[in-house]
CSV table of N, CA, C and O in Angstrom, one decimal:
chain,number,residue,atom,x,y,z
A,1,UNK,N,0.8,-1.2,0.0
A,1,UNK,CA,0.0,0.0,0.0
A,1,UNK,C,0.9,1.2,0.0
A,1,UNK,O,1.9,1.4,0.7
A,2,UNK,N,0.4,2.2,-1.0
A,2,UNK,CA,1.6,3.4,-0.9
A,2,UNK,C,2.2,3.2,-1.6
A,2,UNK,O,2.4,4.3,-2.0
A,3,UNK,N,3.0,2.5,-2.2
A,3,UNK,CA,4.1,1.8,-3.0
A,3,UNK,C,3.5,2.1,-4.7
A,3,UNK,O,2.3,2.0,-5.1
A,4,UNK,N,4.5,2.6,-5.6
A,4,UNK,CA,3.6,2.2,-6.9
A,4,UNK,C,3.4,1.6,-7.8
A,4,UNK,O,4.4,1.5,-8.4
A,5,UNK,N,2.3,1.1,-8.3
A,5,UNK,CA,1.3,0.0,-9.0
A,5,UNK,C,2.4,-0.7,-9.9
A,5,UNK,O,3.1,-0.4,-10.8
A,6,UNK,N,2.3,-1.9,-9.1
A,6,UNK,CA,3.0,-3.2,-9.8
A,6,UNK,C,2.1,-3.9,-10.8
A,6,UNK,O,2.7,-4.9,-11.4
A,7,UNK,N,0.6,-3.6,-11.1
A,7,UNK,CA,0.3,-4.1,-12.0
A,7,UNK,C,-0.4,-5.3,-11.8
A,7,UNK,O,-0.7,-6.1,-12.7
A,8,UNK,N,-0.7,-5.3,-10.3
A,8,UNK,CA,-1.2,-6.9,-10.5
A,8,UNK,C,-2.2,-7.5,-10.6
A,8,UNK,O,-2.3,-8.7,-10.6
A,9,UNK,N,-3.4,-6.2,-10.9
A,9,UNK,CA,-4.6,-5.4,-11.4
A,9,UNK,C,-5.6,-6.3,-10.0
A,9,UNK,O,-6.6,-6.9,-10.4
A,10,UNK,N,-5.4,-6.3,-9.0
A,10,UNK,CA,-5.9,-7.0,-7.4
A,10,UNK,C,-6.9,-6.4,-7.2
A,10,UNK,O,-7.9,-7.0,-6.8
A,11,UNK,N,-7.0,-5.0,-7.4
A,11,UNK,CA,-7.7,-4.0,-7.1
A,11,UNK,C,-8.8,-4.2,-7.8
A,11,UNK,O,-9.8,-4.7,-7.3
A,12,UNK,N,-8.7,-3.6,-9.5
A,12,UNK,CA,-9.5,-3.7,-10.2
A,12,UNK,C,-10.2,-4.9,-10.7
A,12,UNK,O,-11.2,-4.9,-11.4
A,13,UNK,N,-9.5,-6.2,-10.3
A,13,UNK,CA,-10.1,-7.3,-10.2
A,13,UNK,C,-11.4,-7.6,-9.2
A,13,UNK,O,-12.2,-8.5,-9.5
A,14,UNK,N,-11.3,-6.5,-8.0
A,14,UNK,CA,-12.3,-7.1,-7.1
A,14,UNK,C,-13.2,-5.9,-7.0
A,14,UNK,O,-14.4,-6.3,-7.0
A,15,UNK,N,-13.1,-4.8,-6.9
A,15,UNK,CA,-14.2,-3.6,-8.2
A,15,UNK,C,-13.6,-2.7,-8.6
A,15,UNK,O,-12.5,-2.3,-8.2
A,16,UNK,N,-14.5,-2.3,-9.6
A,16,UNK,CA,-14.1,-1.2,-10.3
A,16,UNK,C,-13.8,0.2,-9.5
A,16,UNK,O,-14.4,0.5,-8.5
A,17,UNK,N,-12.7,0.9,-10.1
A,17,UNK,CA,-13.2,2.6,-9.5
A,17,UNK,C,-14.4,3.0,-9.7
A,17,UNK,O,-15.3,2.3,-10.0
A,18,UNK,N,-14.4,4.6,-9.5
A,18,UNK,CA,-15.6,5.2,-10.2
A,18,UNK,C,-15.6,5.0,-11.2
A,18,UNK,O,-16.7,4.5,-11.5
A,19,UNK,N,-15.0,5.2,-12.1
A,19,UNK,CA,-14.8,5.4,-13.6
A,19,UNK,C,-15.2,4.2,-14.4
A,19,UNK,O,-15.9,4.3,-15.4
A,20,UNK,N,-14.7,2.5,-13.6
A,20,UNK,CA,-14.6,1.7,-14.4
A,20,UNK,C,-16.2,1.2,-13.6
A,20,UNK,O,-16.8,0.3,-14.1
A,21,UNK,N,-16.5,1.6,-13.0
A,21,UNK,CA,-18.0,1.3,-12.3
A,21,UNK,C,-19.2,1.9,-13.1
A,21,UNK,O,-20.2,1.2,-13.3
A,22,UNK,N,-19.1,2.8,-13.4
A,22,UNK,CA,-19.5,3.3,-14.7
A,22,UNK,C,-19.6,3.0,-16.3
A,22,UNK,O,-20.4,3.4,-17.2
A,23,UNK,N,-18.6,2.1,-16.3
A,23,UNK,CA,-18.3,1.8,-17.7
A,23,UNK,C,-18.4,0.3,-17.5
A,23,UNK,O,-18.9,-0.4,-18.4
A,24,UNK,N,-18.0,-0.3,-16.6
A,24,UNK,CA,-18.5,-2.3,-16.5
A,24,UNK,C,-20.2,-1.4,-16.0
A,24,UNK,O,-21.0,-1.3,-16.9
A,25,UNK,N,-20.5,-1.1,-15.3
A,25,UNK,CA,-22.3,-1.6,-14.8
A,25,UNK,C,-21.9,-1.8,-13.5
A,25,UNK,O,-22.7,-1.3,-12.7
A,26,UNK,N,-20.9,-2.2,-12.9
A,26,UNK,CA,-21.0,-2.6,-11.6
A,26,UNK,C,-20.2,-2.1,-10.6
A,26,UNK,O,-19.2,-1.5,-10.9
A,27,UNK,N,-20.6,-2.4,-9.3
A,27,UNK,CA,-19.9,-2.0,-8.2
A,27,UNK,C,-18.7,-3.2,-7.5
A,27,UNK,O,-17.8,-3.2,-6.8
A,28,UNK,N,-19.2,-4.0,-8.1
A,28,UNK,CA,-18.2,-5.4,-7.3
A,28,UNK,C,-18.0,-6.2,-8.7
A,28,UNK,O,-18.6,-6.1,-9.7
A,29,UNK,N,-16.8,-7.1,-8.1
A,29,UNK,CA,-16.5,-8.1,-9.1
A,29,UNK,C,-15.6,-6.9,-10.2
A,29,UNK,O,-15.6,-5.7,-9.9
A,30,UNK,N,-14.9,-7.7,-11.5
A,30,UNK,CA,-13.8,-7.2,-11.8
A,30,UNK,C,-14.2,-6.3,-13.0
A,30,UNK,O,-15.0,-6.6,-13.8
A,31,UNK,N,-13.6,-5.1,-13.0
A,31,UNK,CA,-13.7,-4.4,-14.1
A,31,UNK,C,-13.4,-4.6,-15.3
A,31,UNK,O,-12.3,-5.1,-15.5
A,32,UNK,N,-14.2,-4.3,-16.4
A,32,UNK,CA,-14.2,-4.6,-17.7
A,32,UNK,C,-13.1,-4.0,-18.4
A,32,UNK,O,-12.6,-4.3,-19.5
A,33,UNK,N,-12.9,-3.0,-17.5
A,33,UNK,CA,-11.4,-2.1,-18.4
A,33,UNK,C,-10.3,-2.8,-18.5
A,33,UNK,O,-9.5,-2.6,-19.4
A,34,UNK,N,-10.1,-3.8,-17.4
A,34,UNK,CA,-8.9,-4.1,-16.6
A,34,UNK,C,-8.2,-5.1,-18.0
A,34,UNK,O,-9.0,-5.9,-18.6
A,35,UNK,N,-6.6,-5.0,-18.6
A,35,UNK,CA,-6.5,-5.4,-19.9
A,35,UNK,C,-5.2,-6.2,-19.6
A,35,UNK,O,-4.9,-5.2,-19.0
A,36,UNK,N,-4.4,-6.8,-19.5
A,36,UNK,CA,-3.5,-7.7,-19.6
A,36,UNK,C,-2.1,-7.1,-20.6
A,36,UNK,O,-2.0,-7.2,-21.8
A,37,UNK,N,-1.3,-6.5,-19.6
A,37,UNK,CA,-0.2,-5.8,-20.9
A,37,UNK,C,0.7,-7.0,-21.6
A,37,UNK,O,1.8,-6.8,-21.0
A,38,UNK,N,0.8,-7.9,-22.3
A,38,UNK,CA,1.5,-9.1,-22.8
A,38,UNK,C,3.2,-8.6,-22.4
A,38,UNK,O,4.1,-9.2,-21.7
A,39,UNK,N,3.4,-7.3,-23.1
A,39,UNK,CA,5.0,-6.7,-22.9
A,39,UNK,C,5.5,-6.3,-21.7
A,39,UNK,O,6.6,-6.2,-21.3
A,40,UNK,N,4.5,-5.9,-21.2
A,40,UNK,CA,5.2,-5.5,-19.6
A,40,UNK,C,4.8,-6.7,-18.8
A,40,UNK,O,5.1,-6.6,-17.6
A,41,UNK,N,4.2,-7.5,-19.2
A,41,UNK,CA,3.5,-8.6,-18.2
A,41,UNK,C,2.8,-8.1,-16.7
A,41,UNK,O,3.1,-8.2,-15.5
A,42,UNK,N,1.9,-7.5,-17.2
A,42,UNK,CA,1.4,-6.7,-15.9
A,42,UNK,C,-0.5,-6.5,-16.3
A,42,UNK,O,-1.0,-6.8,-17.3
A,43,UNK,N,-0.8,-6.1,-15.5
A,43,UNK,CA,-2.1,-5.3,-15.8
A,43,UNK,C,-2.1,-3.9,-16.0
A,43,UNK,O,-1.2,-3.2,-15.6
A,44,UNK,N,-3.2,-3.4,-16.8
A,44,UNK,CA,-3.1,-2.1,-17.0
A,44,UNK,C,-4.6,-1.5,-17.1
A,44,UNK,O,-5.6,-2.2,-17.3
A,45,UNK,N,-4.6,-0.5,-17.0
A,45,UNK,CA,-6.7,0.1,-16.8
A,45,UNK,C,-6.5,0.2,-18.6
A,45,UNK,O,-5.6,0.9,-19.1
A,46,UNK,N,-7.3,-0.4,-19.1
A,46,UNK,CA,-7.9,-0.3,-20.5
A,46,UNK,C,-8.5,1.6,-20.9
A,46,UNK,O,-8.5,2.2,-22.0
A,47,UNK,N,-8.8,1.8,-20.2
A,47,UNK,CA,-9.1,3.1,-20.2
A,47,UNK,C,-7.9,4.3,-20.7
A,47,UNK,O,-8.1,5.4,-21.3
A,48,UNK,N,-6.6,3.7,-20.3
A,48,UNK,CA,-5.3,4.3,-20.4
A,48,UNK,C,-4.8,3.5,-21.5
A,48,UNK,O,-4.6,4.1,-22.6
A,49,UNK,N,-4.6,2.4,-21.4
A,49,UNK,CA,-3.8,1.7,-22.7
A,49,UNK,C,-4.4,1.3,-23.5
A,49,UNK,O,-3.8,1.1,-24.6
A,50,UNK,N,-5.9,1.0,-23.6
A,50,UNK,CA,-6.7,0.5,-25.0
A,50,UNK,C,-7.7,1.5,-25.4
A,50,UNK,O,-8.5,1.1,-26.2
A,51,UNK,N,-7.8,2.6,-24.9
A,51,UNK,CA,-9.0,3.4,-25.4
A,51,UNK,C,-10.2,3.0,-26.5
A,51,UNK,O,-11.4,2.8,-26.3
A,52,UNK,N,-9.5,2.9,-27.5
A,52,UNK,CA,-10.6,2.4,-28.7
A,52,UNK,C,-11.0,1.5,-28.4
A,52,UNK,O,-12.2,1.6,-28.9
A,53,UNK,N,-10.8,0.3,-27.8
A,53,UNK,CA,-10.8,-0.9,-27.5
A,53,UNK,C,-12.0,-1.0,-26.6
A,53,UNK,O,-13.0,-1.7,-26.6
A,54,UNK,N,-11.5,0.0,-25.5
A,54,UNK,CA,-12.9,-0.3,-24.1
A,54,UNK,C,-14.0,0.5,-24.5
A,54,UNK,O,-15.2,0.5,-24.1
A,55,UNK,N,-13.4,1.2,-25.4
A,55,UNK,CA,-14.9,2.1,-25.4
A,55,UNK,C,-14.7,2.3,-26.7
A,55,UNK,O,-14.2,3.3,-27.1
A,56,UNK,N,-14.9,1.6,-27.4
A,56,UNK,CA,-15.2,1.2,-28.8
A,56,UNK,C,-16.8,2.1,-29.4
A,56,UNK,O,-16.9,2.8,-30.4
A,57,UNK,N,-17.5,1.8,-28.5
A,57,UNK,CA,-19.1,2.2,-28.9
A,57,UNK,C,-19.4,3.9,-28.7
A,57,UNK,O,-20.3,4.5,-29.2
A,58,UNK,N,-18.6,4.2,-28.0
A,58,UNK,CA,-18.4,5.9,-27.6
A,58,UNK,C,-18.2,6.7,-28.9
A,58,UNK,O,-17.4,6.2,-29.8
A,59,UNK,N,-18.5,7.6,-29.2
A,59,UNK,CA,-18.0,8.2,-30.3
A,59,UNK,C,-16.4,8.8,-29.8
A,59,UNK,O,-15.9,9.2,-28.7
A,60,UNK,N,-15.9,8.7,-31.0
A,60,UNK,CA,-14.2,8.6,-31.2
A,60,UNK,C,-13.8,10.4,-30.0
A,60,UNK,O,-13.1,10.3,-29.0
A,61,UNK,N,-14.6,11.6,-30.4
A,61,UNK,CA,-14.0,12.4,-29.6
A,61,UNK,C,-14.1,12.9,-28.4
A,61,UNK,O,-13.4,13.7,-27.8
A,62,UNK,N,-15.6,11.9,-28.1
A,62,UNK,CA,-15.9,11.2,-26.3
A,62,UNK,C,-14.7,10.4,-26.1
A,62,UNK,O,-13.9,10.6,-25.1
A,63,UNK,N,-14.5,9.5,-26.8
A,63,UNK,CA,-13.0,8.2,-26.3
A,63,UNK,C,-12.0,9.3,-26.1
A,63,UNK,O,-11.5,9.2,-25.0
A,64,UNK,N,-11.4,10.3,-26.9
A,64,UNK,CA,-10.2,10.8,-26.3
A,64,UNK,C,-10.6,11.8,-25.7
A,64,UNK,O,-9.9,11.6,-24.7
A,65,UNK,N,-11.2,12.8,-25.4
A,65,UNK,CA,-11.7,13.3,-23.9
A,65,UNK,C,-11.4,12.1,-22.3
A,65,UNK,O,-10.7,12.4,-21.4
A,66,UNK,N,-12.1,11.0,-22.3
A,66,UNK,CA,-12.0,9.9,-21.6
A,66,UNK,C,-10.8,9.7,-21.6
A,66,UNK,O,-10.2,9.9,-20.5
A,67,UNK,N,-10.1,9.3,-22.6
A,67,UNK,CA,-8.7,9.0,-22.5
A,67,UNK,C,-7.9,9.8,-21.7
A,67,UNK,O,-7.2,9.3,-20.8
A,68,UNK,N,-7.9,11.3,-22.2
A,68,UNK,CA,-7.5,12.3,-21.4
A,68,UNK,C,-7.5,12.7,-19.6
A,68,UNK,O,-6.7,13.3,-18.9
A,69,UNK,N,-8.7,12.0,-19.4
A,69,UNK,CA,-9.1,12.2,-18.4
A,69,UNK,C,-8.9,10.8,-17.4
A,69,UNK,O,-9.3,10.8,-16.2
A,70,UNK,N,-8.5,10.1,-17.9
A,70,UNK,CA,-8.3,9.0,-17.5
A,70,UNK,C,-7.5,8.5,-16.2
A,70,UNK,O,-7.8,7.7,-15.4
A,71,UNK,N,-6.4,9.1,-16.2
A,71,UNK,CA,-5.1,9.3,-15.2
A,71,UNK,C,-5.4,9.7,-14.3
A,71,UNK,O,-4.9,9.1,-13.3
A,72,UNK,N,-6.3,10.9,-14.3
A,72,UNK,CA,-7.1,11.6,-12.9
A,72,UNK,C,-7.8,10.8,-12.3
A,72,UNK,O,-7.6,10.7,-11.1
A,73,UNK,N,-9.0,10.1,-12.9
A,73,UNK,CA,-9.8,9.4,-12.3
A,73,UNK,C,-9.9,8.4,-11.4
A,73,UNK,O,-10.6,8.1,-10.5
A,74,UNK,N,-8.5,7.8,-12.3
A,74,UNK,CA,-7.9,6.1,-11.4
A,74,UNK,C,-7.0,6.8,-10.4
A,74,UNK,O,-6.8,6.1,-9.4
A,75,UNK,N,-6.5,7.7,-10.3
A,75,UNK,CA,-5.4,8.3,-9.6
A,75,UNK,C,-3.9,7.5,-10.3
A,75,UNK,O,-3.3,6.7,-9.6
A,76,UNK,N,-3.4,7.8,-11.4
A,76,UNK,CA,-2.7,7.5,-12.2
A,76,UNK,C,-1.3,7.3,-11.3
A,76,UNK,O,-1.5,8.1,-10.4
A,77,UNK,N,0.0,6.7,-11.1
A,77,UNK,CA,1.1,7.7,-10.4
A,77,UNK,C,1.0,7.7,-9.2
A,77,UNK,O,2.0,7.8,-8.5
A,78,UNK,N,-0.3,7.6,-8.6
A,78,UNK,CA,-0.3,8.6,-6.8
A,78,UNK,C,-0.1,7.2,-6.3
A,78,UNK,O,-0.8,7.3,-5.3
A,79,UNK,N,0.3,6.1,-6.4
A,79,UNK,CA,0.4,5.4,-5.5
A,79,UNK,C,-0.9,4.2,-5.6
A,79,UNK,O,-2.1,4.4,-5.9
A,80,UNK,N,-0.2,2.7,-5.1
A,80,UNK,CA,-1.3,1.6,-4.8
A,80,UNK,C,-2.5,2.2,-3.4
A,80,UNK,O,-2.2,2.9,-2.4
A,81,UNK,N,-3.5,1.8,-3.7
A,81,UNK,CA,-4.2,2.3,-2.3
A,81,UNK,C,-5.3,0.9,-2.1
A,81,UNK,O,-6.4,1.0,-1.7
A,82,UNK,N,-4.6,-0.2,-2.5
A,82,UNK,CA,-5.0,-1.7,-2.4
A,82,UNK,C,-4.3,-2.3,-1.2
A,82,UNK,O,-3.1,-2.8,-1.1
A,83,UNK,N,-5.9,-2.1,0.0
A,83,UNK,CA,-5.1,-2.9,1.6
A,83,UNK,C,-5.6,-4.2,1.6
A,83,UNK,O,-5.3,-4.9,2.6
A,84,UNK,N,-6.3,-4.8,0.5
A,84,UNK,CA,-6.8,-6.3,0.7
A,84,UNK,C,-5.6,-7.5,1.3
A,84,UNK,O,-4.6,-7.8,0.6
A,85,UNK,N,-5.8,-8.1,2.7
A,85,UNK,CA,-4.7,-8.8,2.7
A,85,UNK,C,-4.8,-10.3,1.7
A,85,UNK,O,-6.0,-10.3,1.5
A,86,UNK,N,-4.3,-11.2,1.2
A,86,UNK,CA,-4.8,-12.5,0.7
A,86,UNK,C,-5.1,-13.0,1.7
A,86,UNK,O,-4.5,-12.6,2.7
A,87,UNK,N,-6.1,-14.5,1.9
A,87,UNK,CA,-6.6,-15.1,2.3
A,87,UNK,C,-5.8,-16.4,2.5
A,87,UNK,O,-5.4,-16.8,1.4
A,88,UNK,N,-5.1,-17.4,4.0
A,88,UNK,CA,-4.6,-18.3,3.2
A,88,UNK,C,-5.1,-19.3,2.9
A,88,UNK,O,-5.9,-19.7,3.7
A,89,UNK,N,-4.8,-20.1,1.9
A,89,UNK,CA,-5.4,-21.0,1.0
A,89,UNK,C,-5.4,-22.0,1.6
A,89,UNK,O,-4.2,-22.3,1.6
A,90,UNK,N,-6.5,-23.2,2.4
A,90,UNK,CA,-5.9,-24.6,3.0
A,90,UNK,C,-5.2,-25.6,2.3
A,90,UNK,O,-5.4,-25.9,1.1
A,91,UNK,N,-4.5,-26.1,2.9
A,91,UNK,CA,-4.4,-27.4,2.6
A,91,UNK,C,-5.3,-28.2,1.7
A,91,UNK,O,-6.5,-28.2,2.1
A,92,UNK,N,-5.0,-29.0,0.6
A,92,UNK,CA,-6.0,-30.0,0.3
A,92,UNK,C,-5.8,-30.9,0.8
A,92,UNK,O,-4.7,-31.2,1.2
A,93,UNK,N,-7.2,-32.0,0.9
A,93,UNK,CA,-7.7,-32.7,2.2
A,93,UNK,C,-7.3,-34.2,1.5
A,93,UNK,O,-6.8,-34.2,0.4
A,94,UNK,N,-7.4,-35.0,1.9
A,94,UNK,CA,-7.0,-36.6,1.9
A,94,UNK,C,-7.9,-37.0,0.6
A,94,UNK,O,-7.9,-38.2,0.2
């Protein structure tokens, strides 16, 4: 926490921000933005790295307005603000 974003998209796997809560439908469960970078092997908010892609249906000078605005919204830079601890996993049983 505090540290910055390694990508392991934890966060936006278990809900969306505002932004991506808006654009999936939902408040829980994983955001639709959330995009898989193959070259950096990491996650990344689709909103930032695929624009056309997440919001395909948007008209093109709504997508780059959004795009623009994009960094602010997620809080780009400012730091992980993901305190979920993991759960540990049992043993499997006989």
């Amino acid at each position: 926490m505090g540290a910055a974003c390694n990508g392991c998209g934890v966060c936006c796997a278990l809900e969306p921000c505002p932004a991506g809560a808006l654009l999936s439908r939902r408040l829980h469960g994983a955001c639709t933005a959330l995009r898989w970078n193959e070259t950096a092997q990491c996650y990344r908010c689709g909103l930032l790295s695929a624009p056309d892609d997440v919001l395909a249906r948007w008209p093109r000078p709504l997508r780059r307005w959004i795009h623009r605005q994009a960094g602010r919204w997620i809080s780009s830079g400012q730091g992980c603000d993901a305190d979920w601890t993991p759960q540990d996993i049992p043993p499997a049983g006989p």
